[in-house]
mmCIF file of C-alpha atoms and ligand atoms in Angstrom:
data_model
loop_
_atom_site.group_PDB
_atom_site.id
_atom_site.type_symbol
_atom_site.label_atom_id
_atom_site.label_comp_id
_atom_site.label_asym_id
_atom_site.label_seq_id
_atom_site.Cartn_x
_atom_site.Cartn_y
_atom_site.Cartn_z
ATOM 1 C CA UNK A 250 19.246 -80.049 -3.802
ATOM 2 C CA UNK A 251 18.122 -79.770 -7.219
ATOM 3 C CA UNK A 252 17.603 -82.315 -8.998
ATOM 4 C CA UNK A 253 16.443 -80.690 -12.443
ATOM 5 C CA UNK A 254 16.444 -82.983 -15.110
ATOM 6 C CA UNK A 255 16.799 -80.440 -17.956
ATOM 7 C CA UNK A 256 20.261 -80.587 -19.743
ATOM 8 C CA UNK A 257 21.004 -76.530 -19.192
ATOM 9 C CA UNK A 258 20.546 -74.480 -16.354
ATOM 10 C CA UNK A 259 22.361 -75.403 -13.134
ATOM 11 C CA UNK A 260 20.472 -73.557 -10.189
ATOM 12 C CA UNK A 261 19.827 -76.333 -7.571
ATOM 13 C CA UNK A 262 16.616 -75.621 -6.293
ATOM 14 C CA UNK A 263 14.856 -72.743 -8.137
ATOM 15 C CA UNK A 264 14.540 -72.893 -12.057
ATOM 16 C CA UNK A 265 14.933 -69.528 -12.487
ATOM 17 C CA UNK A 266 15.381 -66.408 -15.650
ATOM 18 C CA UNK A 267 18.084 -63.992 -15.444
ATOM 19 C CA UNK A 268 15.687 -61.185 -16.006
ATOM 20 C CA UNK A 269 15.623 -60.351 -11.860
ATOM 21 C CA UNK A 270 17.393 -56.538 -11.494
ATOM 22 C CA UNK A 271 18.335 -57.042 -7.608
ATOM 23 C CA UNK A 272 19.379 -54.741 -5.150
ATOM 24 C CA UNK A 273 21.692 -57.986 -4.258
ATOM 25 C CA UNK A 274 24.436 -56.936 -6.247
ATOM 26 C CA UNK A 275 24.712 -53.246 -4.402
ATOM 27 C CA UNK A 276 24.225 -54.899 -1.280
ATOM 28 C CA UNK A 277 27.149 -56.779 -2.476
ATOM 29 C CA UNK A 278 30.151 -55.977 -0.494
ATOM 30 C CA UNK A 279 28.950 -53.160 1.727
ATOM 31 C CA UNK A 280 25.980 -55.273 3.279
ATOM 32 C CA UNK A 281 28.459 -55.707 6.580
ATOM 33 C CA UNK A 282 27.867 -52.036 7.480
ATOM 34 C CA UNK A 283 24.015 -52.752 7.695
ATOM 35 C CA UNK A 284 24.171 -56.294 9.856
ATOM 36 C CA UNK A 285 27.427 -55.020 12.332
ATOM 37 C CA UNK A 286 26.559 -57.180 15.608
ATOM 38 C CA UNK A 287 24.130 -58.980 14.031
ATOM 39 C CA UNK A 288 24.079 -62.880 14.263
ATOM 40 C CA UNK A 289 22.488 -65.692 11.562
ATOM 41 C CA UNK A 290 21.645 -68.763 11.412
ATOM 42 C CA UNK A 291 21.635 -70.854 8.060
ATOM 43 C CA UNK A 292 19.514 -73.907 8.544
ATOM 44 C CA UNK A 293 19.748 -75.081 4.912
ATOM 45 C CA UNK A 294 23.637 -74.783 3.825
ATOM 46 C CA UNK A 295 25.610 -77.446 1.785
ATOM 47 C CA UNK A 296 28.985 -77.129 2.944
ATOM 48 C CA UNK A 297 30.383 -80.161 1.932
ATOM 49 C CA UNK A 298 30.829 -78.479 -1.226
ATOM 50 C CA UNK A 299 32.181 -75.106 -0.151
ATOM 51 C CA UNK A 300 36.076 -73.748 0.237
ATOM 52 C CA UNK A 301 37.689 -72.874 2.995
ATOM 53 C CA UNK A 302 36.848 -69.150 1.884
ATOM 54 C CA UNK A 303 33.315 -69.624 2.360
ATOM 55 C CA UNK A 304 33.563 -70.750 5.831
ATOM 56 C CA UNK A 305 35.856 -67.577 6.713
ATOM 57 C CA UNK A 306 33.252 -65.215 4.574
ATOM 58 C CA UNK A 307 30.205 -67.152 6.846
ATOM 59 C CA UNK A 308 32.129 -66.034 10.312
ATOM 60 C CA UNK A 309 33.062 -62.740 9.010
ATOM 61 C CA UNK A 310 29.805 -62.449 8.627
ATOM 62 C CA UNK A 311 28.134 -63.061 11.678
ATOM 63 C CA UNK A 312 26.828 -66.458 10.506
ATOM 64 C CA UNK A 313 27.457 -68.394 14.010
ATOM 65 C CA UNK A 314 25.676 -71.717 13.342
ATOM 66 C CA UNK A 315 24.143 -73.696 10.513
ATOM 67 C CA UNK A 316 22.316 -77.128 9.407
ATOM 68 C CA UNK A 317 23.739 -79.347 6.630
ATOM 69 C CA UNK A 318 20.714 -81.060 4.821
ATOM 70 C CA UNK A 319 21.464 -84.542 3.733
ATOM 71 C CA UNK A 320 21.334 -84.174 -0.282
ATOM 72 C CA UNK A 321 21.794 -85.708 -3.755
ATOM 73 C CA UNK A 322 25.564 -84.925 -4.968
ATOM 74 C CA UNK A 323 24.760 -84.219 -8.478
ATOM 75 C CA UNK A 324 25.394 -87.390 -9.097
ATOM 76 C CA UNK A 325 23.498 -90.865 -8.304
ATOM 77 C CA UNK A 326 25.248 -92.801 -6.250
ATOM 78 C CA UNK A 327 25.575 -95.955 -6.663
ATOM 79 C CA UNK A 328 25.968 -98.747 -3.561
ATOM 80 C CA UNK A 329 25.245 -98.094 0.174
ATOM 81 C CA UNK A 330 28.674 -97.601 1.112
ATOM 82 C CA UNK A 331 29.011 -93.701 -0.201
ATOM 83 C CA UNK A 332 25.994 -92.998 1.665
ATOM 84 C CA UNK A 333 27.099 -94.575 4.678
ATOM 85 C CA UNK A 334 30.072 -92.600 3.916
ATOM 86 C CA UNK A 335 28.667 -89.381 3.033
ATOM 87 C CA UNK A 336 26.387 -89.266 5.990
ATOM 88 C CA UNK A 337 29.247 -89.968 8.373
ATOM 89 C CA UNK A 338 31.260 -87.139 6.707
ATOM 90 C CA UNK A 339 28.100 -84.582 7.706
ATOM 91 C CA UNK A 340 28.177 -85.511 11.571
ATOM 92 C CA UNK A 341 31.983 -86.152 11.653
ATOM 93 C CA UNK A 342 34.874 -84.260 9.296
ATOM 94 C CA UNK A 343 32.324 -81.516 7.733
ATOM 95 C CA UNK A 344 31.353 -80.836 11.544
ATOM 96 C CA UNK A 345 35.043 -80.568 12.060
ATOM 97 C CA UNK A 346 36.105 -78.042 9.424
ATOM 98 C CA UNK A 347 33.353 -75.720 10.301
ATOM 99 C CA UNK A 348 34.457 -75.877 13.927
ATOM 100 C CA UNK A 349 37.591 -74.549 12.649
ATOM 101 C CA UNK A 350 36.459 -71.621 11.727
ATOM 102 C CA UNK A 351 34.515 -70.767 14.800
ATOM 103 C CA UNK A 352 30.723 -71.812 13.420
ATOM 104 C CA UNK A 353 28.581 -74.818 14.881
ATOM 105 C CA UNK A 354 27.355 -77.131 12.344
ATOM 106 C CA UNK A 355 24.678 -79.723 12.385
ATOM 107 C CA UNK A 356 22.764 -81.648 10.027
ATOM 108 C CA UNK A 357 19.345 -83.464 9.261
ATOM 109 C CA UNK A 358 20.052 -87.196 7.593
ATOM 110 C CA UNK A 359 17.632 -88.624 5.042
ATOM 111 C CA UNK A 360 17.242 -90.066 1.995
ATOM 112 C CA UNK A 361 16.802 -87.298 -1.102
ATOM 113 C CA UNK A 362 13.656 -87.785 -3.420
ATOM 114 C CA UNK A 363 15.867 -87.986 -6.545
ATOM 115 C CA UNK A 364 17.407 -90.957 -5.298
ATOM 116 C CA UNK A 365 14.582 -92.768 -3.589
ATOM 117 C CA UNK A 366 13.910 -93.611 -7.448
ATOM 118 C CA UNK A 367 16.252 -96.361 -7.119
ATOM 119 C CA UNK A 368 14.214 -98.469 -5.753
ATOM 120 C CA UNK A 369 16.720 -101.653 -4.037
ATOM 121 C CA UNK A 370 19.657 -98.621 -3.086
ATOM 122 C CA UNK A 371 16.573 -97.039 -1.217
ATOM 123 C CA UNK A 372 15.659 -100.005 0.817
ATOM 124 C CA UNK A 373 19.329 -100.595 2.369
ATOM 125 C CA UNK A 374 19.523 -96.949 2.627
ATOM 126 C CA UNK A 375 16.184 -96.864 4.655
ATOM 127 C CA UNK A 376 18.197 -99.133 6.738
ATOM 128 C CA UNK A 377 20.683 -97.529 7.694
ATOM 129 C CA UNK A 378 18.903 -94.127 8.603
ATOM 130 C CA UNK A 379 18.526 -94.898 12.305
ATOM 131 C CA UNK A 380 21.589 -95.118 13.058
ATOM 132 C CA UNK A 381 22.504 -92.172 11.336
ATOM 133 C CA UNK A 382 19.168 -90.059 13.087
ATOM 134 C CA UNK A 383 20.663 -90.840 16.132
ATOM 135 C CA UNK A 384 23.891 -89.219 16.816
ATOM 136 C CA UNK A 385 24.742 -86.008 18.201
ATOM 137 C CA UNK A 386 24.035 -82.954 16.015
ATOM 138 C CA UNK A 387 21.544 -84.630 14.122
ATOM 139 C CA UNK A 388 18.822 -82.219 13.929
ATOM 140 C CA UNK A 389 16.009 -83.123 12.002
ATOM 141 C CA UNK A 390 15.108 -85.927 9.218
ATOM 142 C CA UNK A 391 16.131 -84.129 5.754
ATOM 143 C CA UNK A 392 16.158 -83.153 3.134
ATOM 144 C CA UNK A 393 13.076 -85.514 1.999
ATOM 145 C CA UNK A 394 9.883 -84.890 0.121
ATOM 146 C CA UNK A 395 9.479 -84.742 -4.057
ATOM 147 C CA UNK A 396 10.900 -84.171 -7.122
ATOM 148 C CA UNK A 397 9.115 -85.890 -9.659
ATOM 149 C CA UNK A 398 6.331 -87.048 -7.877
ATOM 150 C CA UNK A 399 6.161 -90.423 -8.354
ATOM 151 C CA UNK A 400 5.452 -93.562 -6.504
ATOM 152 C CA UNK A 401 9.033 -94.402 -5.126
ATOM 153 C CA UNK A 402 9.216 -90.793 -3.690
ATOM 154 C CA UNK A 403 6.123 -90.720 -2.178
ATOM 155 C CA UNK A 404 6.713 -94.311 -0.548
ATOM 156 C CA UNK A 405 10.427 -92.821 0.753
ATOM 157 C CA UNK A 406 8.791 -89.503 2.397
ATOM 158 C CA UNK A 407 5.790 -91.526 4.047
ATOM 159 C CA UNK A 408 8.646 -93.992 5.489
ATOM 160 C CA UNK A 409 10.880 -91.096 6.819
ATOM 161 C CA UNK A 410 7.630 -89.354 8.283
ATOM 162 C CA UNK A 411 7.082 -92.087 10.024
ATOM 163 C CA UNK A 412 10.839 -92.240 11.228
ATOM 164 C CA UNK A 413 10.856 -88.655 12.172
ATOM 165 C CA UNK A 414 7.376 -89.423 14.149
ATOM 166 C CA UNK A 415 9.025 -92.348 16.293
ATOM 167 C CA UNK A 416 12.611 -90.302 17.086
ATOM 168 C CA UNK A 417 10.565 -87.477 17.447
ATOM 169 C CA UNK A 418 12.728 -85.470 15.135
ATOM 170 C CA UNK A 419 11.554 -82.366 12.976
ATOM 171 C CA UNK A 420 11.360 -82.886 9.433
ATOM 172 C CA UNK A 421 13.103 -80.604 6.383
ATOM 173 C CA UNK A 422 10.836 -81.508 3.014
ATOM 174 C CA UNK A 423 12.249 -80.055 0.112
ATOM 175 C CA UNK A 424 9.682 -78.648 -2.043
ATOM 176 C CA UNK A 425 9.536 -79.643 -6.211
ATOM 177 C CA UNK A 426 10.815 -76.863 -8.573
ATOM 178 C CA UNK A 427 7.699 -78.363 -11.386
ATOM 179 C CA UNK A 428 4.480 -78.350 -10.228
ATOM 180 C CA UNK A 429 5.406 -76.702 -6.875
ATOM 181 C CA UNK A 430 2.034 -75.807 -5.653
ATOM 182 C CA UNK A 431 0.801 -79.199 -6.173
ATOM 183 C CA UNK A 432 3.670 -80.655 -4.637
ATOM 184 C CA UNK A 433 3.948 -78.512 -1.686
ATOM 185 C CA UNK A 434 0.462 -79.403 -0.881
ATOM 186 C CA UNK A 435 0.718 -82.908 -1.180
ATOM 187 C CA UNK A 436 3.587 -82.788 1.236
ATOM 188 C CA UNK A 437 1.755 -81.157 3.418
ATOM 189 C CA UNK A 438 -0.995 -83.332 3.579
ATOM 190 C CA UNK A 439 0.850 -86.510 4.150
ATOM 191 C CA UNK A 440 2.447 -85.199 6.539
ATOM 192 C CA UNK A 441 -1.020 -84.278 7.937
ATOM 193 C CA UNK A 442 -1.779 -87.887 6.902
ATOM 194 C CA UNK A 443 0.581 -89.412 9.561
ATOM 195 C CA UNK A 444 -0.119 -87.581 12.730
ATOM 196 C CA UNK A 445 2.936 -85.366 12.731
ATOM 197 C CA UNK A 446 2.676 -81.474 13.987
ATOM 198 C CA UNK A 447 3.015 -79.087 11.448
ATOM 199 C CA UNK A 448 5.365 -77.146 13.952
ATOM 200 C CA UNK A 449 7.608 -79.966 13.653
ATOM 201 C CA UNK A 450 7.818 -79.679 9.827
ATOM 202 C CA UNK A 451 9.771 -77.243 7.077
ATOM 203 C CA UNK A 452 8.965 -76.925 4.201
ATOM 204 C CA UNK A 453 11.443 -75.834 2.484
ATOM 205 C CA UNK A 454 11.990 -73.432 -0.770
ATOM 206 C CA UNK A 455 8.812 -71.365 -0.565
ATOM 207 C CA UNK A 456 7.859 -69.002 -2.924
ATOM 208 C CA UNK A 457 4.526 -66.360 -3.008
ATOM 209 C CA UNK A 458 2.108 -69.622 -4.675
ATOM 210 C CA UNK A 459 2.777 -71.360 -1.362
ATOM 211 C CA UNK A 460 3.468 -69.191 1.687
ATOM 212 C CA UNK A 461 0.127 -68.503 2.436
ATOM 213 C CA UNK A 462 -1.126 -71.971 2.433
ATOM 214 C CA UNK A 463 2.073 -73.533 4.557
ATOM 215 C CA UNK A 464 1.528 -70.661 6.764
ATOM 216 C CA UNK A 465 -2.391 -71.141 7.758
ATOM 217 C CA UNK A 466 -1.706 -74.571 8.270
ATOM 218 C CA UNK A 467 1.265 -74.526 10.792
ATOM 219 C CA UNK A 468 4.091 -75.179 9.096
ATOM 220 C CA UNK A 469 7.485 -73.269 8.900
ATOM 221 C CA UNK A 470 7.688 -71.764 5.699
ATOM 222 C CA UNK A 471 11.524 -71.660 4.649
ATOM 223 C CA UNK A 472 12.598 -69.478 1.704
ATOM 224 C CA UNK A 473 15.811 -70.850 -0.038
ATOM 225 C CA UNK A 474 17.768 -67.078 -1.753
ATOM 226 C CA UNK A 475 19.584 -68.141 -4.852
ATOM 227 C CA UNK A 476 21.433 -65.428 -7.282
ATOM 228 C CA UNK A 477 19.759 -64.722 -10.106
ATOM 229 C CA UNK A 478 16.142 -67.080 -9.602
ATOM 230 C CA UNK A 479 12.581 -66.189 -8.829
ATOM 231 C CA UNK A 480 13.221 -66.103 -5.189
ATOM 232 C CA UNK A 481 15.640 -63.095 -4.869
ATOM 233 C CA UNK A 482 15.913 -61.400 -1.705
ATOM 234 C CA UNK A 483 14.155 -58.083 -2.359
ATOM 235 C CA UNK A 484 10.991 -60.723 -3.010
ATOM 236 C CA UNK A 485 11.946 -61.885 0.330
ATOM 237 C CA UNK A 486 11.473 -58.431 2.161
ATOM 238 C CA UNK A 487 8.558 -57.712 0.361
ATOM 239 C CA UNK A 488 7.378 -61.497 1.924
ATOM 240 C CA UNK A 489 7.936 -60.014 5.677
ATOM 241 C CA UNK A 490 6.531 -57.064 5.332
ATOM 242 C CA UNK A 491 3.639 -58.748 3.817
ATOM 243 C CA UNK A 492 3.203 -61.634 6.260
ATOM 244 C CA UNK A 493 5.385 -60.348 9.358
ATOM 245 C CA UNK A 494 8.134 -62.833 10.871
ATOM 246 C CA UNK A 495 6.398 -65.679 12.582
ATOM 247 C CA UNK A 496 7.511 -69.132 11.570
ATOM 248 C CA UNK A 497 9.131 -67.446 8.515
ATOM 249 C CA UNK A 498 12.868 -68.403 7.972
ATOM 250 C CA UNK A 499 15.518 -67.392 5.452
ATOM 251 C CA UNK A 500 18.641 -70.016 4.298
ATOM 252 C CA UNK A 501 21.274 -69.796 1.096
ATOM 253 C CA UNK A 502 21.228 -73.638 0.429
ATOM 254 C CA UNK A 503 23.972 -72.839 -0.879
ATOM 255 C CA UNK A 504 25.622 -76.006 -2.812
ATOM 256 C CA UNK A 505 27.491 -77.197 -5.705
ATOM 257 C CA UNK A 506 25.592 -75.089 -7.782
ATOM 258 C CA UNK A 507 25.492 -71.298 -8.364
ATOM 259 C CA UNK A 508 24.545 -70.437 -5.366
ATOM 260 C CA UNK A 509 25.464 -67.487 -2.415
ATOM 261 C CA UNK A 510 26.649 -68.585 0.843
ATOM 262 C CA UNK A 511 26.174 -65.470 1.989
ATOM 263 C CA UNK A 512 22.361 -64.724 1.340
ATOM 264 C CA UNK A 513 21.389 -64.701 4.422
ATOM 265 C CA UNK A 514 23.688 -61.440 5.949
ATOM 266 C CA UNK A 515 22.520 -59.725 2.678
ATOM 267 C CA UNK A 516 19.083 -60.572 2.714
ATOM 268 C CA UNK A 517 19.195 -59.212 6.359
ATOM 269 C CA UNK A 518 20.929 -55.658 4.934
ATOM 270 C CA UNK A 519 18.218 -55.567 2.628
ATOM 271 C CA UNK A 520 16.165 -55.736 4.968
ATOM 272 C CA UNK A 521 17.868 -53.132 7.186
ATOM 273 C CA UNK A 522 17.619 -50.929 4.321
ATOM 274 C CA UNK A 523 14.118 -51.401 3.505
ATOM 275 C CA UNK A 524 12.942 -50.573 7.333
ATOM 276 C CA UNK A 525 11.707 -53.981 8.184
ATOM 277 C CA UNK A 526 11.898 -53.998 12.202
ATOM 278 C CA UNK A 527 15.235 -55.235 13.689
ATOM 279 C CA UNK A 528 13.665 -58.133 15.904
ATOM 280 C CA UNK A 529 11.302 -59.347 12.349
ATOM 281 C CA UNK A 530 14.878 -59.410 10.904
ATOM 282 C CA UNK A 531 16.184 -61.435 14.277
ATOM 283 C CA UNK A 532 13.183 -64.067 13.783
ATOM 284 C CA UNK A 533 13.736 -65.306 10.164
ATOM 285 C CA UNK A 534 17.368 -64.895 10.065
ATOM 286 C CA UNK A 535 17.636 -66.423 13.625
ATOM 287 C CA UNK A 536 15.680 -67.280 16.069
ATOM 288 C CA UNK A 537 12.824 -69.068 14.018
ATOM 289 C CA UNK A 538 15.396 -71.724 12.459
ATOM 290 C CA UNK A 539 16.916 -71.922 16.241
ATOM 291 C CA UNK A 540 13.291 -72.831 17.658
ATOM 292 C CA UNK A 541 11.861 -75.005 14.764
ATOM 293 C CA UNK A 542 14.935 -77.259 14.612
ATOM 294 C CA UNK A 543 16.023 -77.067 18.621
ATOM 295 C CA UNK A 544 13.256 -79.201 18.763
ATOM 296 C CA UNK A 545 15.063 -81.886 18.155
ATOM 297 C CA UNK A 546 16.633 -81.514 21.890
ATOM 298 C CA UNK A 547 19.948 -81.357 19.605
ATOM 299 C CA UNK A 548 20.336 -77.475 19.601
ATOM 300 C CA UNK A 549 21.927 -75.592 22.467
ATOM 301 C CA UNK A 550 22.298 -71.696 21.904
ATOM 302 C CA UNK A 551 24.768 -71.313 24.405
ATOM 303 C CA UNK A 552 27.232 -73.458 22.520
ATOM 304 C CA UNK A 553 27.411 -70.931 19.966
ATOM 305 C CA UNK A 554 25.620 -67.605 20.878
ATOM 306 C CA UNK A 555 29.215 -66.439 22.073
ATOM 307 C CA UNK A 556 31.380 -67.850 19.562
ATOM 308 C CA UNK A 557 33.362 -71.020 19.302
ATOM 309 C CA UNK A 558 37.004 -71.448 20.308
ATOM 310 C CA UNK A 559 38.704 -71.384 17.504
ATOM 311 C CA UNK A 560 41.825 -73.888 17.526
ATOM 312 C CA UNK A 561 43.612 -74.337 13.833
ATOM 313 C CA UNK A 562 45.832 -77.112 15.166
ATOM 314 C CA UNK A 563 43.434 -79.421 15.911
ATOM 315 C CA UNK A 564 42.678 -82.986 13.954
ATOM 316 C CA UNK A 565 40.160 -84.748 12.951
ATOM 317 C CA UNK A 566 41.247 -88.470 12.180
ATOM 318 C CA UNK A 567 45.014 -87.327 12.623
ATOM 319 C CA UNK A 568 43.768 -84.499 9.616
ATOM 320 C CA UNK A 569 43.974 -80.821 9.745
ATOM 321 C CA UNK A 570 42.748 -77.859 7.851
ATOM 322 C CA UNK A 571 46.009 -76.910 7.492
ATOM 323 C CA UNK A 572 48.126 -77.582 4.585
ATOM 324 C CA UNK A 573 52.184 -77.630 4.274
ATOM 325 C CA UNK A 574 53.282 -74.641 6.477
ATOM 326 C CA UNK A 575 50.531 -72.735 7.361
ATOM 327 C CA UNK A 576 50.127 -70.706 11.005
ATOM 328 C CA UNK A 577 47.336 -72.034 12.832
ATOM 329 C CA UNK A 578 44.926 -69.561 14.239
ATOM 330 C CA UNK A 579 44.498 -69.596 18.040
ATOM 331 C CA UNK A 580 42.077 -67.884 20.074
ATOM 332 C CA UNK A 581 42.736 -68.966 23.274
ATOM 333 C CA UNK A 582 40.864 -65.613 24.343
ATOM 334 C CA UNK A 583 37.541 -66.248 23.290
ATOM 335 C CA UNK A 584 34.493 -66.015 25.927
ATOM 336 C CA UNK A 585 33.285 -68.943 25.969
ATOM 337 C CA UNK A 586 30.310 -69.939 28.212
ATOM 338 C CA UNK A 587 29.460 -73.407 29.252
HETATM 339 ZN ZN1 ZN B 896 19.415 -78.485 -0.324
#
């Protein structure tokens, strides 16, 4: 997430102007007649601080499965036990809710850059990670990398690297909004620095200074689509047709922010629309996300390809979705194969 330090401006992980005319906004509400049949992954989505509504709009949408980064909360915390908390939420009642609503969620666990600035939370933090890296649905180490660039954040990345390296878990770095191209590369090289594939690594919230460069070395190159910043979605067409679909994936990171849950179905219509090839449009909505982070031996398609069973009366902890009087939805007639 974001972790601008400027008193105005909220977007989480772009600093951008409002001057961007996008097609978004006609794509708006009729971008289901372009993606019909067509299924998404998300591999960068906060949920933890989305409705209900958002969920149902991300199934509606064909959005079948997503990853839950590990992020700041837009505000520091301040002892171990919300973190232990927080990440136990991501692999246990987050992981919940989305299943109620048909789509599979995982998540990479780490410890954010804005935070790694306090130096003694940090440590027990650091502690705790293993644990957390190794239960089910735990994709990846994330998100981790800079903000500021200083010391404490590069000693917190090199530490996770060398976590990811042992549990041999792929690694989400989230790329600095100032001095991105500097800080994208530096990423990069440390990672370099201790031994670990650049297939196994994505970097995360791309723009046209750094695609090239992530791209010729390895990496995955993941663009984050936020309303209304640098990085709208007709830039991200023009970035496909420009450097075609390998290793090239699309998320919403959507978060507490203002942000669109749904960028990824109307980045897809856009790109429908603007005659990129269907399977290019499969790869970075898809497929690349599915392969990059499956690495993790955590990701099985078949659990979600065909849809989850939806059950509404289900708990979690003796706690439902539901509140006071609502009908459960049932679908005790979905295909499901094992
Ligand atoms: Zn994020």
């Amino acid at each position: 997430m974001c972790q601008d330090h400027k008193p105005v401006g909220n977007p989480s992980h772009f600093e951008g102007t409002e001057q961007e005319k996008s097609t978004a906004h006609a794509v708006d509400g009729t971008f289901a007649q372009y993606t019909q049949g067509m299924k998404f992954f998300d591999p960068h989505v906060h949920m933890t601080s989305r409705t209900t509504d958002d969920y149902q709009a991300l199934a509606d949408a064909g959005v079948v499965a997503l990853i839950e980064p590990a992020f700041w909360l837009g505000q520091p915390r301040t002892g171990l036990a919300s973190f232990k908390d927080y990440f136990a939420s991501l692999v246990g009642w987050e992981r919940f809710r989305s299943s109620q609503f048909g789509i599979k969620h995982y998540c990479t666990i780490g410890l954010n850059s804005r935070e790694a600035n306090h130096e003694a939370l940090a440590e027990q933090v650091m502690e705790i990670l293993p644990l957390f890296l190794q239960k089910e649905g735990v994709v990846g180490v994330g998100e981790i990398g800079f903000d500021d660039q200083t010391a404490a954040e590069e000693k917190y990345y090199r530490a996770q690297l060398e976590l990811a390296k042992e549990m041999n878990l792929p690694v989400q770095v989230h790329t600095p909004h100032r001095d991105k191209k500097k800080g994208t590369e530096r990423s990069m090289a440390i990672a370099l620095e201790h031994g670990i594939a650049p297939n196994m690594v994505i970097i995360d919230h791309n723009n046209e200074e750094t695609v090239k460069s992530v791209l010729d070395q390895g990496f995955y190159a993941a663009f984050t689509i936020y309303p209304f910043t640098k990085m709208g979605n007709e830039r991200m067409v023009e970035i496909v047709k420009h450097y075609g679909p390998e290793r090239i994936m699309v998320n919403s990171a959507a978060d507490l922010g203002i942000s669109d849950p749904l960028a990824i179905p109307k980045t897809a219509a856009l790109m429908k629309i603007k005659e990129v090839p269907d399977e290019h449009i499969r790869l970075v909505t898809y497929q690349n996300a599915l392969d990059a982070f499956a690495q993790s031996g955590q990701i099985q398609e078949a659990d979600f390809i065909h849809g989850l069973e939806i059950d509404q009366t289900q708990k979690f902890n003796g706690n439902t979705i539901l509140r006071g009087g609502q009908a459960p939805r049932i679908d005790k007639d979905s295909l499901i194969i094992r």
